[in-house]
Amino acid sequence: QVQLVESGGGLVQAGGSLRLSCAASGGSFGPVAMGWFRQAPGGARDVVATIVYDSSVKYYTPSVRGRFAISRYNANDTMYLQMNFLKPEDTAVYYCASDVDVWSWPYRTRGSWGQGTQVTVSS
């Protein structure tokens, strides 16, 4: 399975922005759906956003709609999550995932997880 490497997390004040990146290492994303998930302390790992191979269909969990934007560039096997108007409740470890099954709920990965990147939003 392809390895995924996230970057771009950090500490930001409420109302600020961050852009997370996910890159493939040692392989390619392939013609599959990709996604971003997050896990807050003591919580479950939940889907944040997903994107199909040709970017024609995107899903956002309701709490981030209008603030986050997912994108991917298949030519160089990268995926991004632009996060604007961040809130303290967005604080979590964010994971990218490959081969997300977007045809059944809850969305799950059948592929790889990245190592995660911490996003902390201060009030």
Tab-separated table of N, CA and C in Angstrom:
chain	number	residue	atom	x	y	z
A	1	GLN	N	0.832	-1.178	0.000
A	1	GLN	CA	0.000	0.000	0.000
A	1	GLN	C	0.878	1.244	0.000
A	2	VAL	N	0.360	2.296	-0.622
A	2	VAL	CA	1.105	3.539	-0.681
A	2	VAL	C	1.206	4.145	0.717
A	3	GLN	N	2.321	4.771	1.006
A	3	GLN	CA	2.476	5.484	2.268
A	3	GLN	C	2.037	6.927	2.081
A	4	LEU	N	1.417	7.465	3.108
A	4	LEU	CA	0.914	8.834	3.060
A	4	LEU	C	1.648	9.671	4.097
A	5	VAL	N	2.027	10.873	3.705
A	5	VAL	CA	2.773	11.769	4.593
A	5	VAL	C	2.037	13.098	4.670
A	6	GLU	N	1.585	13.447	5.881
A	6	GLU	CA	0.890	14.715	6.081
A	6	GLU	C	1.862	15.787	6.561
A	7	SER	N	1.498	17.018	6.290
A	7	SER	CA	2.245	18.164	6.810
A	7	SER	C	1.305	19.359	6.874
A	8	GLY	N	1.742	20.391	7.588
A	8	GLY	CA	0.990	21.638	7.598
A	8	GLY	C	0.238	21.939	8.873
A	9	GLY	N	0.259	21.030	9.828
A	9	GLY	CA	-0.422	21.318	11.083
A	9	GLY	C	0.331	22.353	11.894
A	10	GLY	N	-0.288	22.763	13.008
A	10	GLY	CA	0.366	23.737	13.863
A	10	GLY	C	-0.614	24.377	14.820
A	11	LEU	N	-0.140	25.443	15.451
A	11	LEU	CA	-0.947	26.202	16.413
A	11	LEU	C	-1.396	27.492	15.745
A	12	VAL	N	-2.687	27.771	15.846
A	12	VAL	CA	-3.237	28.969	15.226
A	12	VAL	C	-4.327	29.523	16.129
A	13	GLN	N	-4.526	30.812	16.069
A	13	GLN	CA	-5.605	31.424	16.849
A	13	GLN	C	-6.945	31.214	16.150
A	14	ALA	N	-7.988	31.248	16.929
A	14	ALA	CA	-9.336	31.144	16.371
A	14	ALA	C	-9.535	32.215	15.304
A	15	GLY	N	-10.145	31.791	14.205
A	15	GLY	CA	-10.343	32.690	13.078
A	15	GLY	C	-9.248	32.613	12.037
A	16	GLY	N	-8.170	31.931	12.372
A	16	GLY	CA	-7.047	31.811	11.457
A	16	GLY	C	-7.224	30.692	10.455
A	17	SER	N	-6.172	30.463	9.673
A	17	SER	CA	-6.199	29.474	8.593
A	17	SER	C	-4.962	28.594	8.644
A	18	LEU	N	-5.129	27.384	8.157
A	18	LEU	CA	-4.029	26.451	7.938
A	18	LEU	C	-4.330	25.657	6.678
A	19	ARG	N	-3.279	25.188	6.022
A	19	ARG	CA	-3.460	24.279	4.891
A	19	ARG	C	-2.681	23.004	5.162
A	20	LEU	N	-3.402	21.897	5.182
A	20	LEU	CA	-2.781	20.598	5.369
A	20	LEU	C	-2.477	19.990	4.002
A	21	SER	N	-1.359	19.282	3.941
A	21	SER	CA	-0.962	18.591	2.722
A	21	SER	C	-0.811	17.102	3.004
A	22	CYS	N	-1.087	16.308	1.988
A	22	CYS	CA	-0.904	14.859	2.063
A	22	CYS	C	-0.223	14.430	0.773
A	23	ALA	N	0.902	13.770	0.895
A	23	ALA	CA	1.649	13.336	-0.278
A	23	ALA	C	1.851	11.840	-0.247
A	24	ALA	N	1.862	11.238	-1.423
A	24	ALA	CA	2.123	9.809	-1.525
A	24	ALA	C	3.626	9.569	-1.541
A	25	SER	N	4.042	8.532	-0.843
A	25	SER	CA	5.452	8.152	-0.809
A	25	SER	C	5.587	6.690	-1.184
A	26	GLY	N	6.439	6.430	-2.184
A	26	GLY	CA	6.640	5.051	-2.577
A	26	GLY	C	5.520	4.466	-3.393
A	27	GLY	N	4.745	5.334	-3.997
A	27	GLY	CA	3.644	4.833	-4.807
A	27	GLY	C	2.752	5.956	-5.257
A	28	SER	N	1.553	5.605	-5.625
A	28	SER	CA	0.600	6.580	-6.140
A	28	SER	C	-0.731	6.436	-5.408
A	29	PHE	N	-1.493	7.539	-5.353
A	29	PHE	CA	-2.824	7.440	-4.765
A	29	PHE	C	-3.665	6.413	-5.508
A	30	GLY	N	-3.548	6.416	-6.833
A	30	GLY	CA	-4.388	5.542	-7.630
A	30	GLY	C	-5.766	6.147	-7.852
A	31	PRO	N	-6.586	5.471	-8.666
A	31	PRO	CA	-7.903	6.000	-9.016
A	31	PRO	C	-8.942	5.718	-7.939
A	32	VAL	N	-8.691	6.261	-6.740
A	32	VAL	CA	-9.569	5.996	-5.605
A	32	VAL	C	-9.961	7.304	-4.947
A	33	ALA	N	-11.000	7.229	-4.129
A	33	ALA	CA	-11.371	8.382	-3.320
A	33	ALA	C	-10.383	8.541	-2.175
A	34	MET	N	-10.150	9.785	-1.800
A	34	MET	CA	-9.255	10.117	-0.695
A	34	MET	C	-10.037	10.906	0.337
A	35	GLY	N	-9.451	11.029	1.525
A	35	GLY	CA	-10.182	11.772	2.541
A	35	GLY	C	-9.301	12.269	3.662
A	36	TRP	N	-9.874	13.190	4.431
A	36	TRP	CA	-9.269	13.691	5.664
A	36	TRP	C	-10.184	13.292	6.825
A	37	PHE	N	-9.569	12.806	7.875
A	37	PHE	CA	-10.271	12.452	9.098
A	37	PHE	C	-9.593	13.197	10.241
A	38	ARG	N	-10.260	13.282	11.373
A	38	ARG	CA	-9.626	13.893	12.544
A	38	ARG	C	-10.054	13.181	13.815
A	39	GLN	N	-9.175	13.279	14.801
A	39	GLN	CA	-9.427	12.625	16.080
A	39	GLN	C	-9.009	13.565	17.191
A	40	ALA	N	-9.996	13.980	17.973
A	40	ALA	CA	-9.734	14.810	19.132
A	40	ALA	C	-9.419	13.920	20.326
A	41	PRO	N	-8.754	14.446	21.355
A	41	PRO	CA	-8.438	13.629	22.538
A	41	PRO	C	-9.674	12.973	23.121
A	42	GLY	N	-9.593	11.654	23.297
A	42	GLY	CA	-10.709	10.916	23.868
A	42	GLY	C	-11.847	10.650	22.913
A	43	GLY	N	-11.691	11.083	21.663
A	43	GLY	CA	-12.764	10.927	20.704
A	43	GLY	C	-12.470	9.893	19.640
A	44	ALA	N	-13.448	9.670	18.790
A	44	ALA	CA	-13.275	8.735	17.681
A	44	ALA	C	-12.643	9.456	16.494
A	45	ARG	N	-12.131	8.681	15.563
A	45	ARG	CA	-11.580	9.240	14.329
A	45	ARG	C	-12.744	9.400	13.343
A	46	ASP	N	-13.082	10.628	13.057
A	46	ASP	CA	-14.257	10.921	12.242
A	46	ASP	C	-13.862	11.566	10.922
A	47	VAL	N	-14.690	11.362	9.930
A	47	VAL	CA	-14.418	11.942	8.617
A	47	VAL	C	-14.632	13.457	8.657
A	48	VAL	N	-13.761	14.163	7.972
A	48	VAL	CA	-13.881	15.611	7.826
A	48	VAL	C	-14.316	15.951	6.405
A	49	ALA	N	-13.631	15.358	5.426
A	49	ALA	CA	-13.928	15.645	4.023
A	49	ALA	C	-13.417	14.495	3.171
A	50	THR	N	-14.107	14.273	2.045
A	50	THR	CA	-13.667	13.265	1.091
A	50	THR	C	-13.748	13.840	-0.319
A	51	ILE	N	-12.989	13.217	-1.225
A	51	ILE	CA	-12.958	13.667	-2.613
A	51	ILE	C	-12.740	12.454	-3.494
A	52	VAL	N	-13.548	12.345	-4.542
A	52	VAL	CA	-13.393	11.226	-5.457
A	52	VAL	C	-12.239	11.501	-6.423
A	53	TYR	N	-11.893	10.489	-7.229
A	53	TYR	CA	-10.690	10.563	-8.043
A	53	TYR	C	-10.643	11.786	-8.959
A	54	ASP	N	-11.766	12.075	-9.643
A	54	ASP	CA	-11.741	13.192	-10.596
A	54	ASP	C	-12.209	14.498	-9.969
A	55	SER	N	-12.321	14.521	-8.664
A	55	SER	CA	-12.703	15.720	-7.893
A	55	SER	C	-14.134	16.192	-8.171
A	56	SER	N	-14.935	15.371	-8.813
A	56	SER	CA	-16.285	15.794	-9.175
A	56	SER	C	-17.250	15.755	-8.006
A	57	VAL	N	-16.945	14.973	-6.994
A	57	VAL	CA	-17.813	14.850	-5.832
A	57	VAL	C	-16.975	15.038	-4.570
A	58	LYS	N	-17.417	15.955	-3.726
A	58	LYS	CA	-16.740	16.218	-2.453
A	58	LYS	C	-17.771	16.167	-1.334
A	59	TYR	N	-17.333	15.673	-0.197
A	59	TYR	CA	-18.197	15.621	0.981
A	59	TYR	C	-17.499	16.370	2.113
A	60	TYR	N	-18.291	17.101	2.892
A	60	TYR	CA	-17.777	17.773	4.087
A	60	TYR	C	-18.703	17.455	5.254
A	61	THR	N	-18.133	17.161	6.390
A	61	THR	CA	-18.961	17.014	7.567
A	61	THR	C	-19.602	18.369	7.858
A	62	PRO	N	-20.836	18.389	8.348
A	62	PRO	CA	-21.567	19.661	8.480
A	62	PRO	C	-20.826	20.748	9.252
A	63	SER	N	-20.060	20.400	10.255
A	63	SER	CA	-19.426	21.420	11.089
A	63	SER	C	-18.334	22.203	10.369
A	64	VAL	N	-17.858	21.708	9.205
A	64	VAL	CA	-16.785	22.410	8.500
A	64	VAL	C	-17.224	22.988	7.166
A	65	ARG	N	-18.464	22.743	6.775
A	65	ARG	CA	-18.937	23.245	5.480
A	65	ARG	C	-18.880	24.764	5.440
A	66	GLY	N	-18.366	25.259	4.331
A	66	GLY	CA	-18.203	26.699	4.164
A	66	GLY	C	-16.902	27.235	4.731
A	67	ARG	N	-16.169	26.411	5.491
A	67	ARG	CA	-14.899	26.857	6.077
A	67	ARG	C	-13.708	26.069	5.530
A	68	PHE	N	-13.893	24.795	5.244
A	68	PHE	CA	-12.808	23.935	4.767
A	68	PHE	C	-13.018	23.623	3.283
A	69	ALA	N	-11.910	23.369	2.587
A	69	ALA	CA	-11.975	22.978	1.182
A	69	ALA	C	-10.952	21.888	0.916
A	70	ILE	N	-11.412	20.791	0.342
A	70	ILE	CA	-10.531	19.668	0.002
A	70	ILE	C	-10.208	19.732	-1.475
A	71	SER	N	-8.980	19.388	-1.830
A	71	SER	CA	-8.577	19.352	-3.233
A	71	SER	C	-7.501	18.290	-3.408
A	72	ARG	N	-7.314	17.871	-4.646
A	72	ARG	CA	-6.280	16.881	-4.942
A	72	ARG	C	-5.698	17.147	-6.314
A	73	TYR	N	-4.441	16.751	-6.503
A	73	TYR	CA	-3.746	16.900	-7.765
A	73	TYR	C	-3.131	15.557	-8.098
A	74	ASN	N	-3.810	14.813	-8.955
A	74	ASN	CA	-3.412	13.446	-9.248
A	74	ASN	C	-2.064	13.373	-9.964
A	75	ALA	N	-1.724	14.382	-10.712
A	75	ALA	CA	-0.464	14.346	-11.465
A	75	ALA	C	0.741	14.218	-10.542
A	76	ASN	N	0.642	14.792	-9.344
A	76	ASN	CA	1.765	14.662	-8.404
A	76	ASN	C	1.354	14.032	-7.089
A	77	ASP	N	0.203	13.363	-7.098
A	77	ASP	CA	-0.226	12.584	-5.928
A	77	ASP	C	-0.176	13.394	-4.639
A	78	THR	N	-0.854	14.504	-4.648
A	78	THR	CA	-0.980	15.318	-3.452
A	78	THR	C	-2.442	15.664	-3.212
A	79	MET	N	-2.765	15.867	-1.950
A	79	MET	CA	-4.112	16.248	-1.538
A	79	MET	C	-3.968	17.343	-0.494
A	80	TYR	N	-4.924	18.240	-0.461
A	80	TYR	CA	-4.858	19.358	0.466
A	80	TYR	C	-6.170	19.511	1.229
A	81	LEU	N	-6.074	20.135	2.371
A	81	LEU	CA	-7.254	20.567	3.115
A	81	LEU	C	-7.003	22.005	3.552
A	82	GLN	N	-7.674	22.945	2.898
A	82	GLN	CA	-7.588	24.342	3.276
A	82	GLN	C	-8.604	24.596	4.377
A	83	MET	N	-8.129	25.056	5.512
A	83	MET	CA	-8.995	25.267	6.672
A	83	MET	C	-9.003	26.745	7.023
A	84	ASN	N	-10.157	27.366	6.904
A	84	ASN	CA	-10.322	28.796	7.198
A	84	ASN	C	-11.272	28.968	8.374
A	85	PHE	N	-11.209	30.141	8.987
A	85	PHE	CA	-12.093	30.473	10.113
A	85	PHE	C	-12.072	29.357	11.158
A	86	LEU	N	-10.889	28.951	11.515
A	86	LEU	CA	-10.735	27.840	12.447
A	86	LEU	C	-11.316	28.174	13.810
A	87	LYS	N	-11.847	27.137	14.456
A	87	LYS	CA	-12.469	27.249	15.773
A	87	LYS	C	-11.744	26.323	16.753
A	88	PRO	N	-11.805	26.631	18.046
A	88	PRO	CA	-11.159	25.735	19.017
A	88	PRO	C	-11.639	24.289	18.901
A	89	GLU	N	-12.888	24.098	18.517
A	89	GLU	CA	-13.401	22.728	18.391
A	89	GLU	C	-12.837	21.985	17.182
A	90	ASP	N	-12.081	22.663	16.342
A	90	ASP	CA	-11.378	21.985	15.243
A	90	ASP	C	-10.061	21.356	15.714
A	91	THR	N	-9.690	21.595	16.950
A	91	THR	CA	-8.452	21.035	17.482
A	91	THR	C	-8.503	19.517	17.479
A	92	ALA	N	-7.517	18.900	16.834
A	92	ALA	CA	-7.478	17.439	16.693
A	92	ALA	C	-6.207	17.046	15.963
A	93	VAL	N	-5.958	15.749	15.918
A	93	VAL	CA	-4.953	15.211	15.004
A	93	VAL	C	-5.678	14.891	13.698
A	94	TYR	N	-5.146	15.409	12.615
A	94	TYR	CA	-5.758	15.224	11.297
A	94	TYR	C	-4.974	14.160	10.522
A	95	TYR	N	-5.725	13.249	9.917
A	95	TYR	CA	-5.136	12.141	9.170
A	95	TYR	C	-5.641	12.160	7.731
A	96	CYS	N	-4.765	11.901	6.794
A	96	CYS	CA	-5.246	11.649	5.439
A	96	CYS	C	-5.383	10.147	5.257
A	97	ALA	N	-6.264	9.780	4.359
A	97	ALA	CA	-6.573	8.376	4.137
A	97	ALA	C	-6.779	8.129	2.660
A	98	SER	N	-6.323	6.985	2.212
A	98	SER	CA	-6.498	6.604	0.815
A	98	SER	C	-7.593	5.555	0.682
A	99	ASP	N	-8.131	5.447	-0.538
A	99	ASP	CA	-9.137	4.442	-0.854
A	99	ASP	C	-10.280	4.467	0.158
A	100	VAL	N	-10.878	5.627	0.299
A	100	VAL	CA	-12.010	5.777	1.197
A	100	VAL	C	-13.266	5.254	0.504
A	101	ASP	N	-13.982	4.403	1.179
A	101	ASP	CA	-15.237	3.879	0.645
A	101	ASP	C	-16.327	4.924	0.854
A	102	VAL	N	-16.609	5.683	-0.200
A	102	VAL	CA	-17.604	6.750	-0.101
A	102	VAL	C	-18.988	6.287	-0.523
A	103	TRP	N	-19.157	4.979	-0.686
A	103	TRP	CA	-20.452	4.446	-1.094
A	103	TRP	C	-21.215	3.833	0.050
A	104	SER	N	-20.631	3.842	1.241
A	104	SER	CA	-21.332	3.340	2.412
A	104	SER	C	-20.985	4.218	3.594
A	105	TRP	N	-21.908	4.357	4.531
A	105	TRP	CA	-21.734	5.220	5.702
A	105	TRP	C	-21.665	4.347	6.955
A	106	PRO	N	-20.764	4.614	7.880
A	106	PRO	CA	-19.795	5.721	7.878
A	106	PRO	C	-18.644	5.472	6.919
A	107	TYR	N	-18.092	6.534	6.382
A	107	TYR	CA	-16.977	6.414	5.469
A	107	TYR	C	-15.782	5.782	6.184
A	108	ARG	N	-15.155	4.831	5.521
A	108	ARG	CA	-13.992	4.150	6.077
A	108	ARG	C	-12.928	4.035	5.002
A	109	THR	N	-11.683	3.917	5.451
A	109	THR	CA	-10.618	3.676	4.495
A	109	THR	C	-10.397	2.191	4.308
A	110	ARG	N	-10.144	1.805	3.067
A	110	ARG	CA	-9.741	0.430	2.758
A	110	ARG	C	-8.254	0.408	2.419
A	111	GLY	N	-7.627	1.579	2.563
A	111	GLY	CA	-6.220	1.693	2.185
A	111	GLY	C	-5.349	2.116	3.351
A	112	SER	N	-4.613	3.190	3.159
A	112	SER	CA	-3.595	3.597	4.126
A	112	SER	C	-4.022	4.825	4.915
A	113	TRP	N	-3.430	4.949	6.103
A	113	TRP	CA	-3.509	6.151	6.914
A	113	TRP	C	-2.151	6.842	6.902
A	114	GLY	N	-2.168	8.159	6.966
A	114	GLY	CA	-0.947	8.884	7.237
A	114	GLY	C	-0.640	8.834	8.716
A	115	GLN	N	0.463	9.469	9.102
A	115	GLN	CA	0.879	9.427	10.495
A	115	GLN	C	0.141	10.441	11.357
A	116	GLY	N	-0.531	11.374	10.730
A	116	GLY	CA	-1.286	12.384	11.455
A	116	GLY	C	-0.496	13.657	11.665
A	117	THR	N	-1.205	14.769	11.695
A	117	THR	CA	-0.593	16.062	11.981
A	117	THR	C	-1.501	16.816	12.955
A	118	GLN	N	-0.893	17.398	13.976
A	118	GLN	CA	-1.659	18.060	15.035
A	118	GLN	C	-2.082	19.453	14.597
A	119	VAL	N	-3.354	19.741	14.801
A	119	VAL	CA	-3.885	21.090	14.602
A	119	VAL	C	-4.442	21.557	15.941
A	120	THR	N	-3.950	22.670	16.419
A	120	THR	CA	-4.411	23.228	17.682
A	120	THR	C	-4.888	24.653	17.441
A	121	VAL	N	-6.124	24.925	17.824
A	121	VAL	CA	-6.711	26.248	17.643
A	121	VAL	C	-6.972	26.845	19.021
A	122	SER	N	-6.328	27.954	19.294
A	122	SER	CA	-6.486	28.614	20.597
A	122	SER	C	-7.597	29.654	20.530
A	123	SER	N	-8.261	29.831	21.657
A	123	SER	CA	-9.380	30.794	21.701
A	123	SER	C	-8.904	32.177	22.080
